[in-house]
């Protein structure tokens, strides 16, 4: 007898493990639902939703229960992390925080049940609706514009409804035994790497005045003034476009931090997402206006255009700085890079930072950002301009 060690054999093993994980998620979901509602709940026809994180994510149909909808989504975290923040605890507490709000303030699925022992969440199923990524990669520019504005409004409503709720979030996290994940973990070390990276890769020294502005941006991100809940993972594949507006998913890194850290993504849309592309002129400004309309009642200072622009530019500077620290060392700075590449995205972000810093009279930052953008563009040649999302081509 011979043993099959081919890739097909490996695929079979993988498929078997996947089925076991789905079965375990369904069993955990049935267990927590049965305890929650006091009678046996059966889930059938599980559909693997292929979560990208440590959880198994399954949609399942509920068999004959008057208290529950026809389908639910189960997220099962079978493995407890050896150290650091627990993604199950972060997500469970995030959903608890929102489920306590009124339905029109809940920018995510409702939490139906959860259990720290089984490490399982049972969530409302928002249905087979497109993601924001789907809209950006379709060919309907108007639909993509509506989805982006809805995303910005939902982000603002999420911030407005959770402002001042940090103590509640931390109390819920302690109850689940999860250590709080700091919103500035590793920021200082990462920021300190950037000057040497820029010098080594682009031959540009960083002026002291720019370093001082970066320090001020870090302090702004740590200030208590504009703190609210953040999903942290602001990627278009984590957002569903529903009839009631965009809804956020996946809070494995969810925590309370400065809302301006999220708002920076209105200037640098989805910059933390590896596949980020360009948006048409004026789209970012329209998204900022949609976000501001939702938060200005909580933070009246943002009614002042100059105040808002200064805060956003500081957040934009910090976000560009951190991404540069994370990725510049690995970028392919050659003329062979494609216009949909991460390298072209860096040119766009540094150019935009130069423009916005000039508007708010951050002269040293504007001049330095323009030099970095020009150096990057010179390395990339004809591929320095970032392509648009397909919806806007």
PDB file of N, CA, C and O in Angstrom, residues 39-64:
ATOM      1  N   UNK A  39     -34.449  26.880  25.587  1.00  0.00           N
ATOM      2  CA  UNK A  39     -34.949  25.680  24.920  1.00  0.00           C
ATOM      3  C   UNK A  39     -33.975  25.322  23.806  1.00  0.00           C
ATOM      4  O   UNK A  39     -33.181  26.171  23.361  1.00  0.00           O
ATOM      5  N   UNK A  40     -34.047  24.077  23.357  1.00  0.00           N
ATOM      6  CA  UNK A  40     -33.108  23.624  22.334  1.00  0.00           C
ATOM      7  C   UNK A  40     -33.297  24.388  21.031  1.00  0.00           C
ATOM      8  O   UNK A  40     -34.420  24.536  20.542  1.00  0.00           O
ATOM      9  N   UNK A  41     -32.207  24.892  20.489  1.00  0.00           N
ATOM     10  CA  UNK A  41     -32.200  25.603  19.204  1.00  0.00           C
ATOM     11  C   UNK A  41     -31.333  24.798  18.243  1.00  0.00           C
ATOM     12  O   UNK A  41     -30.187  24.462  18.554  1.00  0.00           O
ATOM     13  N   UNK A  42     -31.881  24.490  17.085  1.00  0.00           N
ATOM     14  CA  UNK A  42     -31.144  23.713  16.086  1.00  0.00           C
ATOM     15  C   UNK A  42     -30.790  24.598  14.898  1.00  0.00           C
ATOM     16  O   UNK A  42     -31.650  25.334  14.380  1.00  0.00           O
ATOM     17  N   UNK A  43     -29.534  24.529  14.473  1.00  0.00           N
ATOM     18  CA  UNK A  43     -29.054  25.268  13.314  1.00  0.00           C
ATOM     19  C   UNK A  43     -28.689  24.279  12.220  1.00  0.00           C
ATOM     20  O   UNK A  43     -28.012  23.280  12.474  1.00  0.00           O
ATOM     21  N   UNK A  44     -29.135  24.558  10.993  1.00  0.00           N
ATOM     22  CA  UNK A  44     -28.888  23.642   9.885  1.00  0.00           C
ATOM     23  C   UNK A  44     -28.367  24.418   8.681  1.00  0.00           C
ATOM     24  O   UNK A  44     -28.346  25.648   8.671  1.00  0.00           O
ATOM     25  N   UNK A  45     -27.957  23.692   7.660  1.00  0.00           N
ATOM     26  CA  UNK A  45     -27.481  24.247   6.379  1.00  0.00           C
ATOM     27  C   UNK A  45     -26.391  25.293   6.568  1.00  0.00           C
ATOM     28  O   UNK A  45     -26.495  26.424   6.068  1.00  0.00           O
ATOM     29  N   UNK A  46     -25.316  24.971   7.287  1.00  0.00           N
ATOM     30  CA  UNK A  46     -24.263  25.968   7.508  1.00  0.00           C
ATOM     31  C   UNK A  46     -23.540  26.338   6.217  1.00  0.00           C
ATOM     32  O   UNK A  46     -23.264  25.488   5.374  1.00  0.00           O
ATOM     33  N   UNK A  47     -23.260  27.617   6.085  1.00  0.00           N
ATOM     34  CA  UNK A  47     -22.536  28.146   4.915  1.00  0.00           C
ATOM     35  C   UNK A  47     -21.293  28.868   5.405  1.00  0.00           C
ATOM     36  O   UNK A  47     -21.380  29.811   6.195  1.00  0.00           O
ATOM     37  N   UNK A  48     -20.154  28.419   4.953  1.00  0.00           N
ATOM     38  CA  UNK A  48     -18.890  29.018   5.359  1.00  0.00           C
ATOM     39  C   UNK A  48     -18.757  30.409   4.732  1.00  0.00           C
ATOM     40  O   UNK A  48     -18.782  30.556   3.511  1.00  0.00           O
ATOM     41  N   UNK A  49     -18.609  31.433   5.573  1.00  0.00           N
ATOM     42  CA  UNK A  49     -18.459  32.801   5.071  1.00  0.00           C
ATOM     43  C   UNK A  49     -17.000  33.223   4.967  1.00  0.00           C
ATOM     44  O   UNK A  49     -16.724  34.395   4.688  1.00  0.00           O
ATOM     45  N   UNK A  50     -16.097  32.306   5.198  1.00  0.00           N
ATOM     46  CA  UNK A  50     -14.660  32.507   4.928  1.00  0.00           C
ATOM     47  C   UNK A  50     -14.123  33.775   5.566  1.00  0.00           C
ATOM     48  O   UNK A  50     -13.640  34.678   4.894  1.00  0.00           O
ATOM     49  N   UNK A  51     -14.213  33.859   6.877  1.00  0.00           N
ATOM     50  CA  UNK A  51     -13.627  34.981   7.578  1.00  0.00           C
ATOM     51  C   UNK A  51     -12.112  35.002   7.417  1.00  0.00           C
ATOM     52  O   UNK A  51     -11.469  33.964   7.333  1.00  0.00           O
ATOM     53  N   UNK A  52     -11.540  36.202   7.381  1.00  0.00           N
ATOM     54  CA  UNK A  52     -10.098  36.333   7.152  1.00  0.00           C
ATOM     55  C   UNK A  52      -9.296  36.323   8.444  1.00  0.00           C
ATOM     56  O   UNK A  52      -8.076  36.224   8.415  1.00  0.00           O
ATOM     57  N   UNK A  53      -9.968  36.417   9.593  1.00  0.00           N
ATOM     58  CA  UNK A  53      -9.270  36.467  10.869  1.00  0.00           C
ATOM     59  C   UNK A  53      -9.211  35.104  11.529  1.00  0.00           C
ATOM     60  O   UNK A  53      -9.343  34.062  10.882  1.00  0.00           O
ATOM     61  N   UNK A  54      -9.032  35.082  12.865  1.00  0.00           N
ATOM     62  CA  UNK A  54      -8.888  33.812  13.581  1.00  0.00           C
ATOM     63  C   UNK A  54     -10.198  33.081  13.824  1.00  0.00           C
ATOM     64  O   UNK A  54     -10.182  31.958  14.325  1.00  0.00           O
ATOM     65  N   UNK A  55     -11.324  33.686  13.489  1.00  0.00           N
ATOM     66  CA  UNK A  55     -12.622  33.067  13.755  1.00  0.00           C
ATOM     67  C   UNK A  55     -13.119  32.262  12.564  1.00  0.00           C
ATOM     68  O   UNK A  55     -12.828  32.582  11.410  1.00  0.00           O
ATOM     69  N   UNK A  56     -13.895  31.225  12.856  1.00  0.00           N
ATOM     70  CA  UNK A  56     -14.690  30.535  11.835  1.00  0.00           C
ATOM     71  C   UNK A  56     -16.028  31.258  11.753  1.00  0.00           C
ATOM     72  O   UNK A  56     -16.700  31.453  12.774  1.00  0.00           O
ATOM     73  N   UNK A  57     -16.410  31.695  10.546  1.00  0.00           N
ATOM     74  CA  UNK A  57     -17.633  32.482  10.372  1.00  0.00           C
ATOM     75  C   UNK A  57     -18.607  31.691   9.510  1.00  0.00           C
ATOM     76  O   UNK A  57     -18.263  31.280   8.391  1.00  0.00           O
ATOM     77  N   UNK A  58     -19.814  31.494  10.030  1.00  0.00           N
ATOM     78  CA  UNK A  58     -20.777  30.616   9.382  1.00  0.00           C
ATOM     79  C   UNK A  58     -22.154  31.275   9.384  1.00  0.00           C
ATOM     80  O   UNK A  58     -22.559  31.880  10.385  1.00  0.00           O
ATOM     81  N   UNK A  59     -22.847  31.183   8.267  1.00  0.00           N
ATOM     82  CA  UNK A  59     -24.278  31.520   8.234  1.00  0.00           C
ATOM     83  C   UNK A  59     -25.052  30.220   8.353  1.00  0.00           C
ATOM     84  O   UNK A  59     -24.736  29.232   7.678  1.00  0.00           O
ATOM     85  N   UNK A  60     -26.082  30.187   9.211  1.00  0.00           N
ATOM     86  CA  UNK A  60     -26.861  28.960   9.396  1.00  0.00           C
ATOM     87  C   UNK A  60     -28.337  29.299   9.516  1.00  0.00           C
ATOM     88  O   UNK A  60     -28.714  30.396   9.951  1.00  0.00           O
ATOM     89  N   UNK A  61     -29.163  28.339   9.136  1.00  0.00           N
ATOM     90  CA  UNK A  61     -30.617  28.506   9.213  1.00  0.00           C
ATOM     91  C   UNK A  61     -31.126  27.971  10.545  1.00  0.00           C
ATOM     92  O   UNK A  61     -30.694  26.922  11.023  1.00  0.00           O
ATOM     93  N   UNK A  62     -32.055  28.722  11.132  1.00  0.00           N
ATOM     94  CA  UNK A  62     -32.646  28.340  12.413  1.00  0.00           C
ATOM     95  C   UNK A  62     -33.868  27.473  12.153  1.00  0.00           C
ATOM     96  O   UNK A  62     -34.738  27.837  11.351  1.00  0.00           O
ATOM     97  N   UNK A  63     -33.944  26.334  12.827  1.00  0.00           N
ATOM     98  CA  UNK A  63     -35.082  25.434  12.681  1.00  0.00           C
ATOM     99  C   UNK A  63     -36.157  25.815  13.689  1.00  0.00           C
ATOM    100  O   UNK A  63     -35.939  25.788  14.890  1.00  0.00           O
ATOM    101  N   UNK A  64     -37.320  26.218  13.174  1.00  0.00           N
ATOM    102  CA  UNK A  64     -38.551  26.460  13.934  1.00  0.00           C
ATOM    103  C   UNK A  64     -38.354  27.111  15.297  1.00  0.00           C
ATOM    104  O   UNK A  64     -38.495  26.492  16.337  1.00  0.00           O
TER     105      UNK A  64
END
